[in-house]
PDB file of C-alpha atoms and ligand atoms in Angstrom:
ATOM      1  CA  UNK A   1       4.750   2.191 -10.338  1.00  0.00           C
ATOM      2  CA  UNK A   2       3.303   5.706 -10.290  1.00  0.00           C
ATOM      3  CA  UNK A   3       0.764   7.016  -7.523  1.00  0.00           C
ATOM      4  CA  UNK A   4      -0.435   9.834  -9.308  1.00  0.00           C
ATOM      5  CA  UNK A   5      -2.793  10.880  -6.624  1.00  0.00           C
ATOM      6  CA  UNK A   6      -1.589  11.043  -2.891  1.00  0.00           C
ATOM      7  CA  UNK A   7      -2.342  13.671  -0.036  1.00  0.00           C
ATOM      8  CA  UNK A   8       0.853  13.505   1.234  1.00  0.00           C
ATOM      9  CA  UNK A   9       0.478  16.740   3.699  1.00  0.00           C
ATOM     10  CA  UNK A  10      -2.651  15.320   5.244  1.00  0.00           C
ATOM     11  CA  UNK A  11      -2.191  15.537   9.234  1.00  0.00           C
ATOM     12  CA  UNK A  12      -2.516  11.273   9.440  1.00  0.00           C
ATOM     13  CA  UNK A  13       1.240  11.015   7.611  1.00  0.00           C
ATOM     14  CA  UNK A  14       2.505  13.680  10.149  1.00  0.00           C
ATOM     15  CA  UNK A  15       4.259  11.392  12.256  1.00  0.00           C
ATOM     16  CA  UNK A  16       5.658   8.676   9.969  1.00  0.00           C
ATOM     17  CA  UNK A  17       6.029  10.290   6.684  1.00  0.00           C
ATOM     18  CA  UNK A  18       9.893   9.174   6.284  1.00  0.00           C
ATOM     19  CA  UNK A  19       9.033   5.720   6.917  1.00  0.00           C
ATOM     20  CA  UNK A  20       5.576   5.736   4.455  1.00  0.00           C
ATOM     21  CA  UNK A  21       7.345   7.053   1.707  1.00  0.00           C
ATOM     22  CA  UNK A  22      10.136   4.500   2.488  1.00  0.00           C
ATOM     23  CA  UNK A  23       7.609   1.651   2.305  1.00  0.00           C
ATOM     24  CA  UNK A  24       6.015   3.004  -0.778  1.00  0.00           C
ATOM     25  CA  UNK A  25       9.475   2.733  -2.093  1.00  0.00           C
ATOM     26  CA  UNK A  26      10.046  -0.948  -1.095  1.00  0.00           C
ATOM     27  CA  UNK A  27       6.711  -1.947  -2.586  1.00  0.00           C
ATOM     28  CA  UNK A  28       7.974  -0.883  -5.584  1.00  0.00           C
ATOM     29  CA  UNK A  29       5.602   2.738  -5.746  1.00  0.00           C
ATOM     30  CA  UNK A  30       8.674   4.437  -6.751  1.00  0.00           C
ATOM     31  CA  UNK A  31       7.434   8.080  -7.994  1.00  0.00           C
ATOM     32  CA  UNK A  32       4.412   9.619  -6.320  1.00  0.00           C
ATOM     33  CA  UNK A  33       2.472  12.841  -7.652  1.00  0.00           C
ATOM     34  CA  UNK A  34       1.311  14.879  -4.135  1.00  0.00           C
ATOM     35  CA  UNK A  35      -2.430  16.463  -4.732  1.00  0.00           C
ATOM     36  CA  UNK A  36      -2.403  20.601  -3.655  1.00  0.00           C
ATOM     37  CA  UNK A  37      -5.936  21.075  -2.670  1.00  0.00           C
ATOM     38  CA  UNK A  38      -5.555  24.666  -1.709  1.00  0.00           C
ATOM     39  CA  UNK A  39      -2.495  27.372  -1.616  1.00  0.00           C
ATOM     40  CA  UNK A  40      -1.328  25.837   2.002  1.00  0.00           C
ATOM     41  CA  UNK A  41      -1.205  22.593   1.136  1.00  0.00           C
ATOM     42  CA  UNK A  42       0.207  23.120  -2.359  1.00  0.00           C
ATOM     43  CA  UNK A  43       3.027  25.008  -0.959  1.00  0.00           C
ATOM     44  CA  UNK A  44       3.876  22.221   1.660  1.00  0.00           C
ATOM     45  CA  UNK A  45       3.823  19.518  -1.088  1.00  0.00           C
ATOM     46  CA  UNK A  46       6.053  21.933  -3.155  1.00  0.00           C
ATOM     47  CA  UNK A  47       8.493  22.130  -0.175  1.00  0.00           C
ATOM     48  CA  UNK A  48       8.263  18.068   0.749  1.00  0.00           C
ATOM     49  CA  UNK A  49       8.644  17.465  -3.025  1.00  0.00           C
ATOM     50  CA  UNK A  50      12.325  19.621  -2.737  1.00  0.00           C
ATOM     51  CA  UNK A  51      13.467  16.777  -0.112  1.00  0.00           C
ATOM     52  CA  UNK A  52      12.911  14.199  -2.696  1.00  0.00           C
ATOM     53  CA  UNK A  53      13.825  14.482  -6.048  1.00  0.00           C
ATOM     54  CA  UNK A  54      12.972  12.262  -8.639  1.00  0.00           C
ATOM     55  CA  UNK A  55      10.600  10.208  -6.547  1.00  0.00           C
ATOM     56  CA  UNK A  56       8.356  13.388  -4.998  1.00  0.00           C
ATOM     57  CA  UNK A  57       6.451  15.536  -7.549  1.00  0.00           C
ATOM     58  CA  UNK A  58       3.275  17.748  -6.846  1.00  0.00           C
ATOM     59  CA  UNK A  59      -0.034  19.539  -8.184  1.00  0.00           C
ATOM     60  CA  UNK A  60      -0.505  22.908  -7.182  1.00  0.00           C
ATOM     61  CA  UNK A  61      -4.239  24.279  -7.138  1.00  0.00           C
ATOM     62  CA  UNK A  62      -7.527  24.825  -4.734  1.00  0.00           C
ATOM     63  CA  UNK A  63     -10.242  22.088  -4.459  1.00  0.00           C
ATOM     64  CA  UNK A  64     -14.146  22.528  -4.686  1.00  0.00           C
ATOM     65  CA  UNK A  65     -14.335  22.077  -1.370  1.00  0.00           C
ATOM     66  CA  UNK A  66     -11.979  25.224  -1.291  1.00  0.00           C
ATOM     67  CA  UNK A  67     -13.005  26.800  -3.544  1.00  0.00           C
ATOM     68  CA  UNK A  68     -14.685  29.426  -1.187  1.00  0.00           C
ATOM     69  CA  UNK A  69     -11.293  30.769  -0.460  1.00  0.00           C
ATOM     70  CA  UNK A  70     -10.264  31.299  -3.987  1.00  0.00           C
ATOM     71  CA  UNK A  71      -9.673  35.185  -4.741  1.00  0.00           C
ATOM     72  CA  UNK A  72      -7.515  37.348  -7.312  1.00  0.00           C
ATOM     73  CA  UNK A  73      -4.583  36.427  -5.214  1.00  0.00           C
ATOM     74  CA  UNK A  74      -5.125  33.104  -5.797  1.00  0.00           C
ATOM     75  CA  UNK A  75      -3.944  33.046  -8.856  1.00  0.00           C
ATOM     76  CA  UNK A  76      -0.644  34.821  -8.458  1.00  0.00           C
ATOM     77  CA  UNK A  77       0.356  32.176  -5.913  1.00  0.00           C
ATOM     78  CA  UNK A  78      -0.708  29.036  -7.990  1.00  0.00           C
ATOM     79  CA  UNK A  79       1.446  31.074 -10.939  1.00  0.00           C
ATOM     80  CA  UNK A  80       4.294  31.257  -8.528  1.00  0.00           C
ATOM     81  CA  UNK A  81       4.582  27.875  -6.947  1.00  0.00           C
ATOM     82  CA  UNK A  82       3.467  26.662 -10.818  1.00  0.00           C
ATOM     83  CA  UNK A  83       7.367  28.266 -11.915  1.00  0.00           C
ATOM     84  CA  UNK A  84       8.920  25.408  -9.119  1.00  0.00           C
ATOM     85  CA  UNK A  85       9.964  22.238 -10.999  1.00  0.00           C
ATOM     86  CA  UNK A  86       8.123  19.776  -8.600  1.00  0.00           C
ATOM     87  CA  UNK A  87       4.697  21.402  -9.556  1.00  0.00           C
ATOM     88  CA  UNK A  88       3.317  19.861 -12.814  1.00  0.00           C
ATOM     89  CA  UNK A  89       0.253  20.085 -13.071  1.00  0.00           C
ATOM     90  CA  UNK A  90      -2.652  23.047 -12.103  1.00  0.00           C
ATOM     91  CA  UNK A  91      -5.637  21.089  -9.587  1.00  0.00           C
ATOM     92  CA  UNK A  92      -6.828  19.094  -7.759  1.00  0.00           C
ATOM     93  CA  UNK A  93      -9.919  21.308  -9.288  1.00  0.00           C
ATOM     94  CA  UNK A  94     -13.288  20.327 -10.094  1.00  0.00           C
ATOM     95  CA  UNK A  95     -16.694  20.295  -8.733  1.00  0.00           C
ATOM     96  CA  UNK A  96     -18.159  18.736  -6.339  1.00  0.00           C
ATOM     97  CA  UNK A  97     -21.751  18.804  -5.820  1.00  0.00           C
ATOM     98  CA  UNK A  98     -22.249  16.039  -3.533  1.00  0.00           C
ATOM     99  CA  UNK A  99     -21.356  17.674  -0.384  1.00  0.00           C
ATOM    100  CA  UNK A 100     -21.393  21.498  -1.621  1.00  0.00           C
ATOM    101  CA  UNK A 101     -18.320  22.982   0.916  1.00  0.00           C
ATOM    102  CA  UNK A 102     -18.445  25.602  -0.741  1.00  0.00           C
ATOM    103  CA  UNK A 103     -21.281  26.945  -2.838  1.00  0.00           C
ATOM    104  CA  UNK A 104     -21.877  25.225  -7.218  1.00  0.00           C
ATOM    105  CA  UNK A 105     -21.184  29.135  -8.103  1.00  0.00           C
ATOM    106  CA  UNK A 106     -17.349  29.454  -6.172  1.00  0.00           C
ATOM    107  CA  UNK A 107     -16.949  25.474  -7.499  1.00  0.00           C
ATOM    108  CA  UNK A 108     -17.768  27.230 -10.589  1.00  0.00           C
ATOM    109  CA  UNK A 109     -15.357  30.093 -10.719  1.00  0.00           C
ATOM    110  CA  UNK A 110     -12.696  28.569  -8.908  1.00  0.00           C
ATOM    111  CA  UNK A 111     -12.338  25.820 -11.289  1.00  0.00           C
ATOM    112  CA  UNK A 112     -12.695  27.833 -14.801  1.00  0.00           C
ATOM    113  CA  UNK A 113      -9.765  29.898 -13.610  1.00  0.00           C
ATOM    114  CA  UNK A 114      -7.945  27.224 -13.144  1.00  0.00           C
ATOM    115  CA  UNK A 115      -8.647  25.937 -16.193  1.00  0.00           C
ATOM    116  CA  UNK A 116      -7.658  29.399 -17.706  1.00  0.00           C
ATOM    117  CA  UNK A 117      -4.021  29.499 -15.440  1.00  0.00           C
ATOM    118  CA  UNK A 118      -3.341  25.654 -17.087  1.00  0.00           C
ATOM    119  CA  UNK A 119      -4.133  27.335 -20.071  1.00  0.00           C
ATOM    120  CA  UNK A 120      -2.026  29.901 -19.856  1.00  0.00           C
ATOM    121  CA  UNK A 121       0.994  28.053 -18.429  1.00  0.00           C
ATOM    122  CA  UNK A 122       0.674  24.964 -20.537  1.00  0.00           C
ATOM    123  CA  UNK A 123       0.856  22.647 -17.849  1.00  0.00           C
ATOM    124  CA  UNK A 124      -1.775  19.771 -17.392  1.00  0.00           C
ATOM    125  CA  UNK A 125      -5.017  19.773 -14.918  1.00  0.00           C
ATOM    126  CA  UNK A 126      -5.334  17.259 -12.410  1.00  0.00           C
ATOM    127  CA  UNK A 127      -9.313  17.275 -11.773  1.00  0.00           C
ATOM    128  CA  UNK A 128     -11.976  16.031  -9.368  1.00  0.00           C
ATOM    129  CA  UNK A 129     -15.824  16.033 -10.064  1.00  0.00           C
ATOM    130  CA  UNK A 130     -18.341  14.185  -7.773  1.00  0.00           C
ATOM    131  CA  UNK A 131     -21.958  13.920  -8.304  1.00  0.00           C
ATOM    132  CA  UNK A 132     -21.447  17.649 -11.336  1.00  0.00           C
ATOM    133  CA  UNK A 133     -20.718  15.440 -14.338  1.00  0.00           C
ATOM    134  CA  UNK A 134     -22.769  17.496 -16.904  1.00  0.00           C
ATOM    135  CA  UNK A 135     -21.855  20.954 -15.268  1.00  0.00           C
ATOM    136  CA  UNK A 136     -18.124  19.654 -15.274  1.00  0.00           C
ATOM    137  CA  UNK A 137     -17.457  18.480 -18.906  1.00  0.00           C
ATOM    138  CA  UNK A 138     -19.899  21.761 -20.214  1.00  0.00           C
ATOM    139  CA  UNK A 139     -17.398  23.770 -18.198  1.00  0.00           C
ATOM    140  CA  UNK A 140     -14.080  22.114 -19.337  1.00  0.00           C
ATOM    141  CA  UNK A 141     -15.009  21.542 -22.966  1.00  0.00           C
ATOM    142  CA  UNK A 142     -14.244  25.140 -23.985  1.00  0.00           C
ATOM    143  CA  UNK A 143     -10.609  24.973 -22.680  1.00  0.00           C
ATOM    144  CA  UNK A 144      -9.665  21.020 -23.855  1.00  0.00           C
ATOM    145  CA  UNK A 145      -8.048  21.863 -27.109  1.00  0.00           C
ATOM    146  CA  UNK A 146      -5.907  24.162 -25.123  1.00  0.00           C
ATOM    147  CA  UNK A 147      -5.152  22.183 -22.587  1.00  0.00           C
ATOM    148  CA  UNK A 148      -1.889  20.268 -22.684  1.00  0.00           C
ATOM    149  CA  UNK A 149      -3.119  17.021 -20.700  1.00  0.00           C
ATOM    150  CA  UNK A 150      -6.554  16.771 -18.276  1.00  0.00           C
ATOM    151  CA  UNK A 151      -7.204  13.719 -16.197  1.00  0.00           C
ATOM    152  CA  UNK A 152     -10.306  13.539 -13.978  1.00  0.00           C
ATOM    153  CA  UNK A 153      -8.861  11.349 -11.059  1.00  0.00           C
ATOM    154  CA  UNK A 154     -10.683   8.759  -8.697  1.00  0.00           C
ATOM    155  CA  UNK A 155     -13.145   8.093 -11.384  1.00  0.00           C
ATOM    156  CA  UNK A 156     -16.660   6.651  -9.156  1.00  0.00           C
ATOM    157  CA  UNK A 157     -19.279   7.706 -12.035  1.00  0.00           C
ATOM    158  CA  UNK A 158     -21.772   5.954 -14.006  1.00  0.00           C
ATOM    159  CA  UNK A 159     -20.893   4.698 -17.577  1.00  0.00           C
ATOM    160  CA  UNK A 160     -22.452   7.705 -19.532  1.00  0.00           C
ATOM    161  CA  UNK A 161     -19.816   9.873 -16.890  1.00  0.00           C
ATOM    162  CA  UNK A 162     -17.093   8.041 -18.361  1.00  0.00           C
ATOM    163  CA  UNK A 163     -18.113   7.623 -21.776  1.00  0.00           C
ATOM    164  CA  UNK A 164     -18.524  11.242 -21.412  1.00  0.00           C
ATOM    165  CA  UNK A 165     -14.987  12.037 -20.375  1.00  0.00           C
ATOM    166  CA  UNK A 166     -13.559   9.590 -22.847  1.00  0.00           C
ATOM    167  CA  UNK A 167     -15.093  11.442 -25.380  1.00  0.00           C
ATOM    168  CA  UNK A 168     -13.355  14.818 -24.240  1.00  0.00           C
ATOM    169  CA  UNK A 169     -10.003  12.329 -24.272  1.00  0.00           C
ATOM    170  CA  UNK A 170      -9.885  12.876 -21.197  1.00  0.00           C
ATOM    171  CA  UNK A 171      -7.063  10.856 -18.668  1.00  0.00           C
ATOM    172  CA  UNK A 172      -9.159   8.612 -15.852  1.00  0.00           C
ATOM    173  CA  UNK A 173      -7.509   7.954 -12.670  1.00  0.00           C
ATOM    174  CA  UNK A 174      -8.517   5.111 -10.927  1.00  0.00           C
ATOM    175  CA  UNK A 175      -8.434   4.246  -7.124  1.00  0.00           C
ATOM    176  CA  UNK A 176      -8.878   1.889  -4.558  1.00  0.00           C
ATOM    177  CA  UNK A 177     -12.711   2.644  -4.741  1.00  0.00           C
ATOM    178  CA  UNK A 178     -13.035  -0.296  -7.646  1.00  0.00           C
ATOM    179  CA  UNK A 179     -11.747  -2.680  -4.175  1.00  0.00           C
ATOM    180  CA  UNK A 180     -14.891  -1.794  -2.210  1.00  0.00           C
ATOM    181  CA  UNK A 181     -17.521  -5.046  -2.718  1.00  0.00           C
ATOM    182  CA  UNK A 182     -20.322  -1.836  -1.885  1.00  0.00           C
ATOM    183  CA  UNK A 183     -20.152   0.810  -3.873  1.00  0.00           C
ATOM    184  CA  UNK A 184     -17.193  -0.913  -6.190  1.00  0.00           C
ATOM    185  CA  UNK A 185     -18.490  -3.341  -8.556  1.00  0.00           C
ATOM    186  CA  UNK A 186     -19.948  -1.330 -11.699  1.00  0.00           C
ATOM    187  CA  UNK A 187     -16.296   0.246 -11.964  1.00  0.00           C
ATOM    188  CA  UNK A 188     -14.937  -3.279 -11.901  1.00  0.00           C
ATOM    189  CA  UNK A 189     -17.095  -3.403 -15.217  1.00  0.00           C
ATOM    190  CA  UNK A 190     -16.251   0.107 -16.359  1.00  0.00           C
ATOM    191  CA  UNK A 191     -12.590   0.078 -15.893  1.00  0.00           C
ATOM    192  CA  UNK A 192     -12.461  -1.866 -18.998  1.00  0.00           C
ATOM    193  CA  UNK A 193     -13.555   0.369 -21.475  1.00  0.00           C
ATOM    194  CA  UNK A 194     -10.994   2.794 -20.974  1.00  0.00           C
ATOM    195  CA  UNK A 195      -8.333   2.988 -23.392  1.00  0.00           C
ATOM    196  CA  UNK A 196      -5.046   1.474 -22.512  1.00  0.00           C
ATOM    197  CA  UNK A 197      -3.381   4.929 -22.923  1.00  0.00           C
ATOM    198  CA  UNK A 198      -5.667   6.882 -20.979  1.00  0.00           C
ATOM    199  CA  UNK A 199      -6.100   4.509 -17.887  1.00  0.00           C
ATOM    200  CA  UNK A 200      -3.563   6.014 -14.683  1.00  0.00           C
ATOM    201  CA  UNK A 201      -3.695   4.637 -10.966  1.00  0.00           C
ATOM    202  CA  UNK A 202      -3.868   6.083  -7.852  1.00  0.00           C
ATOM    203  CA  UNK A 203      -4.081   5.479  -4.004  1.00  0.00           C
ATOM    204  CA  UNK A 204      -6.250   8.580  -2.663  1.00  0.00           C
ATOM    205  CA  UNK A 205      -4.197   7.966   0.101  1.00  0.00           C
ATOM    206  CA  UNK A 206      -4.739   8.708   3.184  1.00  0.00           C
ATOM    207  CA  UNK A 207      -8.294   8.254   1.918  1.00  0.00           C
ATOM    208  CA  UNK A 208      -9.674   5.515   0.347  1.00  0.00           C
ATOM    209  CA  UNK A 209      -8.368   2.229   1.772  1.00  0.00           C
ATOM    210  CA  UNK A 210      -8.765  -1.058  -0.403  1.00  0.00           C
ATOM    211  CA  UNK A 211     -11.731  -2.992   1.171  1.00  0.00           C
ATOM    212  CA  UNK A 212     -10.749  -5.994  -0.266  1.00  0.00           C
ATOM    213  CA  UNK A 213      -7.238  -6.279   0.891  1.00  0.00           C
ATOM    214  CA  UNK A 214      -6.590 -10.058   3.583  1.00  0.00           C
ATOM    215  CA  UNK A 215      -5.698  -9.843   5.901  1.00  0.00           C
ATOM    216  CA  UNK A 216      -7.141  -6.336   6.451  1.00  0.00           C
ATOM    217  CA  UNK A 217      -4.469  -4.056   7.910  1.00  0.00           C
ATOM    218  CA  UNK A 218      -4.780  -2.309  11.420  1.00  0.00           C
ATOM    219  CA  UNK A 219      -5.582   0.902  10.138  1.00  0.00           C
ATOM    220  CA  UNK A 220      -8.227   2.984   8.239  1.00  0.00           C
ATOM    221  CA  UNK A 221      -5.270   4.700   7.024  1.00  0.00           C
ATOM    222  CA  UNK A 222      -4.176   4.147   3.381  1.00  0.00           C
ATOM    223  CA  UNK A 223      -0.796   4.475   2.155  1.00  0.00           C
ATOM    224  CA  UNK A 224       0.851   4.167  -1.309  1.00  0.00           C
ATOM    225  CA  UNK A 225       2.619   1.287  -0.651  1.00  0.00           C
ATOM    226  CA  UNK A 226      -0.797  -0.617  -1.091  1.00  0.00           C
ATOM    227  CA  UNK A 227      -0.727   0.554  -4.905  1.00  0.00           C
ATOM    228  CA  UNK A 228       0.666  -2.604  -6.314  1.00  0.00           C
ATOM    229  CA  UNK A 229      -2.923  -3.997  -4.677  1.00  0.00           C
ATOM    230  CA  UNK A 230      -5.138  -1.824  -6.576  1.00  0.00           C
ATOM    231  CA  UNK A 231      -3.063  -2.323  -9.724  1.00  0.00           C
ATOM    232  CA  UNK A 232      -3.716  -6.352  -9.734  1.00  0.00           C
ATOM    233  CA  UNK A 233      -7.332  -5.570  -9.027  1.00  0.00           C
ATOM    234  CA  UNK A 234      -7.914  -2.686 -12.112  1.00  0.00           C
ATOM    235  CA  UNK A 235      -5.396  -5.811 -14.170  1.00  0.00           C
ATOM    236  CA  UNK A 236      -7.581  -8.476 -13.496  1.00  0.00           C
ATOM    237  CA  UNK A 237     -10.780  -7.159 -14.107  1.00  0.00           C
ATOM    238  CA  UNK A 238      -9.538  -5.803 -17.956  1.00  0.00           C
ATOM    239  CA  UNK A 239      -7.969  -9.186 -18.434  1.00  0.00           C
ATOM    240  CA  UNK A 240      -4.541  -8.183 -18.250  1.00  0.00           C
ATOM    241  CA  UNK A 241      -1.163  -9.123 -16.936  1.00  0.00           C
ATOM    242  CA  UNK A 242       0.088  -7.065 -13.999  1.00  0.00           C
ATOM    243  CA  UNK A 243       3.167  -6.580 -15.669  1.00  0.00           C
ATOM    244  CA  UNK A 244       1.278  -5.126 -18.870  1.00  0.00           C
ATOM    245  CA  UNK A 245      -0.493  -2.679 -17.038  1.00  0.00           C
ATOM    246  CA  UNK A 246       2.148  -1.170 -14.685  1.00  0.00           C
ATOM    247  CA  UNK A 247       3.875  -0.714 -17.352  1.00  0.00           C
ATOM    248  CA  UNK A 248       1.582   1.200 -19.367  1.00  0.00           C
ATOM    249  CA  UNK A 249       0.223   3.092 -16.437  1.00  0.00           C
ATOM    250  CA  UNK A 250       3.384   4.048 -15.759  1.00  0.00           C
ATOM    251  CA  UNK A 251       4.224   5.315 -19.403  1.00  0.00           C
ATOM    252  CA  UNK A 252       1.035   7.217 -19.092  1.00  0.00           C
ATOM    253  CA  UNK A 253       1.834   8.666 -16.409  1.00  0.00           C
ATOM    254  CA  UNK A 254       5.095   9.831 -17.128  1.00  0.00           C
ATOM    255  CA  UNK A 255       3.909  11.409 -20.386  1.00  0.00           C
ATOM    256  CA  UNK A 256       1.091  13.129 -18.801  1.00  0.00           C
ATOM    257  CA  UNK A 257       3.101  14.593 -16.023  1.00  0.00           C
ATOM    258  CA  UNK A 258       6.460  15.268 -17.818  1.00  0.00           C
ATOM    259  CA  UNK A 259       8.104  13.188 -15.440  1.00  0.00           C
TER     260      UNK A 259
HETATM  261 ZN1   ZN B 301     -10.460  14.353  -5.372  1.00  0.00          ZN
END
């Protein structure tokens, strides 16, 4: 199985990071894709990536939230770490409108040069758009055709957001979110409409705990070995074996990242 989204260099795996990586393992979560959200973190996901071949691989960009720190220097280093093997894909980049970090206009910017390094390097874009759906497929359609591979990850929209994306052919990541009985359930419906060979799953991890999971565990903290989870949830709700899906997940997946 294939975590395509984890934020591995968050402080919360500081301590333990051996031993989660080690249990992702066990569970069978045997190749995880570390999210960059901005040139620090990218860089220290590049560098834990070197310590594990073949199972670590990362994204190297500057989130929304970020985005107020992108400048023309920015660039040079994504280009940079972007020439490392771990690194393949350009993001996490988007918008996000929903809490504003930094302001729609450095969202803006931020993410259409990123579009244009991805572009430029060939290498996929590993997105994130909250509550900027319109703004965010108006701003990505120009570059699409160009692009090698896009996948907006931990899809949470409404249906005309997805139908939206799907009709870009756009890759939709999917995370513990379709787990939470609140804010969950019209994914649960949604999840099926998404082509077999454009679905991808993803832990958000630390973020994003399954709600759903008995007996609950201890912490807040989520972890990639709680994958498999999420995986029989997304399954069941598009009728599906868990077998069939991890499989095709994990073909997507590989594809998309070059992995
Ligand atoms: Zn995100």
């Amino acid at each position: 199985m294939i975590d395509i989204g984890i934020n591995l260099t968050n402080k919360r795996f500081d301590k333990d990071l051996k031993q989660v990586i080690e249990n992702a393992k066990l569970a069978g979560v045997n190749k995880l894709i570390v999210t960059g959200t901005s040139l620090d973190e990218s860089q220290q996901a590049l560098e834990l990536c070197l310590q594990y071949p073949d199972m670590l691989y990362c994204t190297a960009g500057i989130h929304p939230h970020d985005a107020k720190t992108f400048n023309k220097n920015s660039l040079d280093v994504l280009r940079q770490l972007a020439t490392s093997k771990p690194v393949k894909a350009i993001g996490e980049c988007g918008l996000d409108f929903n809490r504003n970090f930094s302001t729609p206009s450095e969202q803006e910017f931020a993410f259409v040069q990123q579009l244009e390094l991805a572009v430029q390097l060939q290498l996929p874009v590993f997105m994130h758009e909250r509550d900027a759906n319109s703004r965010f497929i108006e701003l990505l359609k120009p570059y699409i055709q160009q692009l090698p591979n896009a996948v907006l990850h931990c899809f949470t929209g409404s249906k005309s957001d997805l139908e939206s994306c799907l009709a870009l052919d756009l890759h939709i990541g999917i995370t513990g979110w379709i787990c939470d009985e609140r804010r969950g359930t019209a994914l649960l419906e949604l999840v099926k409409i998404i082509p077999k060979d454009r679905l991808m799953i993803e832990t958000d991890s630390p973020y994003l705990l399954p709600r759903s999971m008995r007996p609950k565990p201890k912490s807040s903290r989520n972890e990639p070995k709680y994958l498999p989870y999420i995986a029989q949830t997304i399954a069941h709700a598009r009728g599906e074996s868990l077998k069939q899906l991890v499989q095709q997940t994990e073909q997507n997946s590989k594809l998309f990242f070059n992995i």
